[in-house]
PDB file of C-alpha atoms in Angstrom:
ATOM      1  CA  MET A1329      20.835 -11.580  10.300  1.00 58.00           C
ATOM      2  CA  ASN A1330      21.177  -9.680  13.566  1.00 83.00           C
ATOM      3  CA  SER A1331      24.932  -9.738  13.074  1.00 84.00           C
ATOM      4  CA  ALA A1332      24.565  -8.088   9.662  1.00 82.00           C
ATOM      5  CA  ARG A1333      22.363  -5.398  11.199  1.00 88.00           C
ATOM      6  CA  LEU A1334      24.924  -4.872  13.969  1.00 90.00           C
ATOM      7  CA  LEU A1335      27.759  -4.687  11.420  1.00 87.00           C
ATOM      8  CA  TYR A1336      25.780  -2.141   9.415  1.00 89.00           C
ATOM      9  CA  SER A1337      25.320   0.035  12.521  1.00 91.00           C
ATOM     10  CA  ILE A1338      28.977  -0.276  13.520  1.00 92.00           C
ATOM     11  CA  LEU A1339      30.131   0.677  10.015  1.00 89.00           C
ATOM     12  CA  ASN A1340      27.899   3.764  10.108  1.00 90.00           C
ATOM     13  CA  VAL A1341      29.412   4.837  13.435  1.00 93.00           C
ATOM     14  CA  ILE A1342      32.985   4.174  12.248  1.00 91.00           C
ATOM     15  CA  ILE A1343      32.485   6.167   9.050  1.00 91.00           C
ATOM     16  CA  ILE A1344      30.994   9.111  10.959  1.00 93.00           C
ATOM     17  CA  LEU A1345      33.812   9.055  13.542  1.00 92.00           C
ATOM     18  CA  LEU A1346      36.472   8.874  10.829  1.00 90.00           C
ATOM     19  CA  LEU A1347      34.968  11.821   8.978  1.00 90.00           C
ATOM     20  CA  ILE A1348      34.847  13.866  12.195  1.00 92.00           C
ATOM     21  CA  ALA A1349      38.450  12.929  13.039  1.00 87.00           C
ATOM     22  CA  ILE A1350      39.680  13.822   9.552  1.00 86.00           C
ATOM     23  CA  GLY A1351      37.839  17.147   9.723  1.00 88.00           C
ATOM     24  CA  LEU A1352      39.413  17.965  13.083  1.00 84.00           C
ATOM     25  CA  GLY A1353      42.811  16.858  11.815  1.00 79.00           C
ATOM     26  CA  VAL A1354      42.587  19.138   8.788  1.00 82.00           C
ATOM     27  CA  PHE A1355      41.436  21.994  11.048  1.00 84.00           C
ATOM     28  CA  PHE A1356      44.403  21.582  13.407  1.00 76.00           C
ATOM     29  CA  PHE A1357      46.776  21.163  10.450  1.00 76.00           C
ATOM     30  CA  VAL A1358      45.625  24.484   9.041  1.00 80.00           C
ATOM     31  CA  MET A1359      45.956  26.081  12.486  1.00 78.00           C
ATOM     32  CA  ILE A1360      49.548  24.799  12.793  1.00 72.00           C
ATOM     33  CA  LEU A1361      50.359  26.161   9.337  1.00 74.00           C
ATOM     34  CA  LEU A1362      48.928  29.537  10.314  1.00 78.00           C
ATOM     35  CA  GLY A1363      51.121  29.558  13.423  1.00 73.00           C
ATOM     36  CA  VAL A1364      48.334  29.361  16.000  1.00 71.00           C
ATOM     37  CA  LYS A1365      49.573  27.792  19.251  1.00 68.00           C
ATOM     38  CA  GLN A1366      48.014  24.427  20.017  1.00 63.00           C
ATOM     39  CA  GLU A1367      49.296  24.007  23.562  1.00 63.00           C
ATOM     40  CA  PHE A1368      45.818  23.595  25.050  1.00 58.00           C
ATOM     41  CA  LEU A1369      45.518  20.274  23.198  1.00 58.00           C
ATOM     42  CA  PHE A1370      49.044  19.137  24.069  1.00 56.00           C
ATOM     43  CA  ILE A1371      50.064  19.297  20.416  1.00 53.00           C
ATOM     44  CA  TYR A1372      53.673  20.387  20.270  1.00 51.00           C
ATOM     45  CA  GLU A1373      54.266  19.489  16.636  1.00 51.00           C
ATOM     46  CA  GLY A1374      54.989  22.213  14.241  1.00 48.00           C
ATOM     47  CA  VAL A1375      56.275  22.770  10.770  1.00 47.00           C
ATOM     48  CA  ILE A1376      59.814  22.755  12.224  1.00 50.00           C
ATOM     49  CA  SER A1377      59.707  19.008  12.978  1.00 53.00           C
ATOM     50  CA  PHE A1378      59.780  18.367   9.230  1.00 55.00           C
ATOM     51  CA  LYS A1379      62.893  19.012   7.140  1.00 61.00           C
ATOM     52  CA  THR A1380      61.014  21.174   4.682  1.00 62.00           C
ATOM     53  CA  GLU A1381      57.509  22.500   4.500  1.00 64.00           C
ATOM     54  CA  ALA A1382      56.980  20.547   1.277  1.00 70.00           C
ATOM     55  CA  MET A1383      57.565  17.284   3.173  1.00 73.00           C
ATOM     56  CA  LEU A1384      54.778  18.248   5.538  1.00 71.00           C
ATOM     57  CA  TYR A1385      52.386  18.849   2.647  1.00 76.00           C
ATOM     58  CA  VAL A1386      53.307  15.620   0.859  1.00 79.00           C
ATOM     59  CA  TYR A1387      52.988  13.560   4.031  1.00 79.00           C
ATOM     60  CA  THR A1388      49.625  15.098   4.879  1.00 79.00           C
ATOM     61  CA  ILE A1389      48.245  14.618   1.372  1.00 83.00           C
ATOM     62  CA  LEU A1390      49.408  10.995   1.296  1.00 86.00           C
ATOM     63  CA  ARG A1391      47.826  10.281   4.676  1.00 86.00           C
ATOM     64  CA  LEU A1392      44.554  11.970   3.647  1.00 86.00           C
ATOM     65  CA  GLY A1393      44.559   9.889   0.467  1.00 89.00           C
ATOM     66  CA  VAL A1394      44.924   6.693   2.478  1.00 92.00           C
ATOM     67  CA  TYR A1395      42.078   7.758   4.771  1.00 90.00           C
ATOM     68  CA  ALA A1396      39.880   8.568   1.769  1.00 90.00           C
ATOM     69  CA  VAL A1397      40.515   5.129   0.252  1.00 94.00           C
ATOM     70  CA  PHE A1398      39.798   3.488   3.623  1.00 93.00           C
ATOM     71  CA  ILE A1399      36.512   5.376   4.001  1.00 93.00           C
ATOM     72  CA  LYS A1400      35.542   4.346   0.454  1.00 94.00           C
ATOM     73  CA  ALA A1401      36.319   0.709   1.362  1.00 94.00           C
ATOM     74  CA  LEU A1402      34.164   0.972   4.487  1.00 93.00           C
ATOM     75  CA  TRP A1403      31.394   2.619   2.468  1.00 93.00           C
ATOM     76  CA  ASN A1404      31.422  -0.285  -0.011  1.00 93.00           C
ATOM     77  CA  LEU A1405      31.422  -2.756   2.870  1.00 92.00           C
ATOM     78  CA  ARG A1406      28.404  -0.893   4.242  1.00 92.00           C
ATOM     79  CA  LYS A1407      26.671  -1.291   0.871  1.00 92.00           C
ATOM     80  CA  ALA A1408      27.464  -5.014   0.907  1.00 91.00           C
ATOM     81  CA  THR A1409      26.041  -5.346   4.405  1.00 90.00           C
ATOM     82  CA  LYS A1410      22.879  -3.551   3.283  1.00 89.00           C
ATOM     83  CA  LEU A1411      22.537  -6.034   0.418  1.00 88.00           C
ATOM     84  CA  LEU A1412      23.116  -8.942   2.825  1.00 87.00           C
ATOM     85  CA  LEU A1413      20.245  -7.662   4.953  1.00 87.00           C
ATOM     86  CA  LYS A1414      17.959  -8.227   1.948  1.00 86.00           C
ATOM     87  CA  LYS A1415      19.072 -11.902   1.976  1.00 84.00           C
ATOM     88  CA  ASP A1416      19.987 -11.836  -1.712  1.00 80.00           C
ATOM     89  CA  PHE A1417      23.307 -13.650  -1.722  1.00 81.00           C
ATOM     90  CA  TYR A1418      23.441 -14.267  -5.477  1.00 83.00           C
ATOM     91  CA  ASN A1419      23.419 -10.629  -6.477  1.00 86.00           C
ATOM     92  CA  ASN A1420      26.042  -9.330  -8.928  1.00 90.00           C
ATOM     93  CA  GLN A1421      26.080  -5.988  -7.135  1.00 93.00           C
ATOM     94  CA  LEU A1422      26.952  -7.706  -3.832  1.00 91.00           C
ATOM     95  CA  ILE A1423      29.791  -9.601  -5.496  1.00 92.00           C
ATOM     96  CA  ASN A1424      31.174  -6.435  -7.116  1.00 94.00           C
ATOM     97  CA  VAL A1425      30.903  -4.332  -3.956  1.00 94.00           C
ATOM     98  CA  LEU A1426      32.683  -6.997  -1.879  1.00 93.00           C
ATOM     99  CA  SER A1427      35.421  -7.247  -4.482  1.00 95.00           C
ATOM    100  CA  ILE A1428      35.953  -3.490  -4.654  1.00 95.00           C
ATOM    101  CA  SER A1429      35.919  -3.188  -0.874  1.00 95.00           C
ATOM    102  CA  GLY A1430      38.501  -5.966  -0.573  1.00 95.00           C
ATOM    103  CA  LYS A1431      40.796  -4.393  -3.143  1.00 96.00           C
ATOM    104  CA  LEU A1432      40.530  -0.999  -1.455  1.00 96.00           C
ATOM    105  CA  MET A1433      41.306  -2.549   1.951  1.00 95.00           C
ATOM    106  CA  VAL A1434      44.441  -4.195   0.553  1.00 96.00           C
ATOM    107  CA  ILE A1435      45.496  -0.913  -1.075  1.00 96.00           C
ATOM    108  CA  THR A1436      44.863   0.930   2.196  1.00 95.00           C
ATOM    109  CA  GLY A1437      46.879  -1.516   4.276  1.00 94.00           C
ATOM    110  CA  VAL A1438      49.855  -1.650   1.936  1.00 94.00           C
ATOM    111  CA  SER A1439      50.000   2.089   1.279  1.00 94.00           C
ATOM    112  CA  ALA A1440      49.580   3.030   4.955  1.00 91.00           C
ATOM    113  CA  TRP A1441      52.307   0.545   5.887  1.00 88.00           C
ATOM    114  CA  CYS A1442      54.671   2.012   3.274  1.00 88.00           C
ATOM    115  CA  ILE A1443      53.887   5.619   4.224  1.00 86.00           C
ATOM    116  CA  ASN A1444      54.458   4.812   7.895  1.00 83.00           C
ATOM    117  CA  GLY A1445      57.827   3.196   7.144  1.00 81.00           C
ATOM    118  CA  ILE A1446      58.949   6.063   4.944  1.00 80.00           C
ATOM    119  CA  SER A1447      57.820   8.673   7.460  1.00 77.00           C
ATOM    120  CA  ASP A1448      59.733   6.899  10.242  1.00 73.00           C
ATOM    121  CA  MET A1449      62.900   7.033   8.153  1.00 72.00           C
ATOM    122  CA  PHE A1450      62.571  10.642   7.045  1.00 71.00           C
ATOM    123  CA  PHE A1451      60.932  12.319  10.033  1.00 67.00           C
ATOM    124  CA  LYS A1452      62.014  10.297  13.063  1.00 63.00           C
ATOM    125  CA  PHE A1453      65.340   9.181  11.576  1.00 62.00           C
ATOM    126  CA  GLN A1454      64.768   5.605  12.692  1.00 63.00           C
ATOM    127  CA  PHE A1455      64.323   2.371  10.842  1.00 64.00           C
ATOM    128  CA  SER A1456      62.715  -0.499  12.686  1.00 65.00           C
ATOM    129  CA  ILE A1457      62.525  -4.080  11.607  1.00 68.00           C
ATOM    130  CA  GLY A1458      59.977  -6.185  13.395  1.00 68.00           C
ATOM    131  CA  LEU A1459      56.334  -6.262  14.287  1.00 74.00           C
ATOM    132  CA  THR A1460      54.922  -3.210  15.956  1.00 77.00           C
ATOM    133  CA  GLU A1461      51.302  -2.536  16.815  1.00 83.00           C
ATOM    134  CA  LYS A1462      50.922  -0.391  13.717  1.00 83.00           C
ATOM    135  CA  THR A1463      52.394  -3.101  11.516  1.00 85.00           C
ATOM    136  CA  LEU A1464      49.983  -5.653  12.948  1.00 89.00           C
ATOM    137  CA  ALA A1465      47.080  -3.277  12.318  1.00 91.00           C
ATOM    138  CA  TYR A1466      48.161  -2.814   8.690  1.00 91.00           C
ATOM    139  CA  LEU A1467      48.526  -6.574   8.250  1.00 92.00           C
ATOM    140  CA  PHE A1468      45.059  -7.057   9.752  1.00 94.00           C
ATOM    141  CA  ILE A1469      43.558  -4.568   7.288  1.00 94.00           C
ATOM    142  CA  ILE A1470      45.279  -6.422   4.445  1.00 95.00           C
ATOM    143  CA  ALA A1471      43.934  -9.737   5.783  1.00 96.00           C
ATOM    144  CA  ILE A1472      40.402  -8.323   5.946  1.00 95.00           C
ATOM    145  CA  GLY A1473      40.753  -7.137   2.352  1.00 95.00           C
ATOM    146  CA  LEU A1474      41.951 -10.546   1.189  1.00 96.00           C
ATOM    147  CA  PHE A1475      39.073 -12.203   3.068  1.00 96.00           C
ATOM    148  CA  LEU A1476      36.571  -9.905   1.336  1.00 94.00           C
ATOM    149  CA  LEU A1477      38.123 -10.787  -2.025  1.00 95.00           C
ATOM    150  CA  LEU A1478      37.825 -14.475  -1.129  1.00 96.00           C
ATOM    151  CA  MET A1479      34.168 -14.058  -0.160  1.00 93.00           C
ATOM    152  CA  SER A1480      33.519 -12.228  -3.419  1.00 94.00           C
ATOM    153  CA  THR A1481      35.051 -15.096  -5.380  1.00 94.00           C
ATOM    154  CA  VAL A1482      33.085 -17.692  -3.406  1.00 93.00           C
ATOM    155  CA  LEU A1483      29.812 -15.835  -3.984  1.00 91.00           C
ATOM    156  CA  LYS A1484      30.612 -15.454  -7.696  1.00 92.00           C
ATOM    157  CA  ASP A1485      31.276 -19.195  -8.002  1.00 91.00           C
ATOM    158  CA  THR A1486      28.130 -20.115  -6.081  1.00 90.00           C
ATOM    159  CA  LYS A1487      26.103 -17.755  -8.279  1.00 88.00           C
ATOM    160  CA  ALA A1488      27.481 -19.453 -11.390  1.00 87.00           C
ATOM    161  CA  ILE A1489      26.612 -22.880  -9.988  1.00 87.00           C
ATOM    162  CA  LYS A1490      23.119 -21.670  -9.015  1.00 85.00           C
ATOM    163  CA  ASP A1491      22.531 -20.193 -12.475  1.00 83.00           C
ATOM    164  CA  GLU A1492      23.657 -23.446 -14.088  1.00 84.00           C
ATOM    165  CA  ASN A1493      21.369 -25.462 -11.828  1.00 84.00           C
ATOM    166  CA  ASP A1494      18.447 -23.148 -12.593  1.00 82.00           C
ATOM    167  CA  LEU A1495      18.954 -23.717 -16.334  1.00 81.00           C
ATOM    168  CA  THR A1496      18.981 -27.503 -16.011  1.00 74.00           C
ATOM    169  CA  ILE A1497      15.729 -27.695 -14.081  1.00 60.00           C
TER     170      ILE A1497
END
C-alpha cells in the first residue's frame, strides 16, 4: 500500500499546483485585458492576436471549464486512493468514485483535444493532421479514464461475486 500512499501524495501536489497555475493564469489574463504590459514575463500575447475579443473570452472560458473538470477528476481519484488506503476494495463508494473519475478524465481528454484543434484552426490558421505531443497527452488522459472505468467495472463485478458468495455460506 506504499504505492497508494505515494499516489495520494502526488495527487495532492498536482491538485495544488494546478490550482496555483490556474490562479496565476486568470491573474495574467485579467492584466492583459486591462492593458498592463507583461514583458517582464516574456508574454507577448494580447487581445489583438484573437480576431475578436469575444473569441478570447470564449476560448478562456472553455479552457477553464476543461481545467475544472480535470481537477474534479483528480479530486475523485484522490478520494478513491484514500478509500484504497483503508483496504476496503468492495466498497460502493470506491466503485462510484472510480467510475466518475474515469468519465471525467475521458470528457477532459476529448474536450481538450477538440478545443485545441479548433483553436489551432481559428487562432493560428493552421490545421495539422498527425500525432503531436499534445495529441498524445490527450490520448493518454483518455486512456487513463477508460482504465479507471474498467477498474470500476471489475470492482463492481467482484463485489457482486463476493456478495453472492457471502449469501451462500
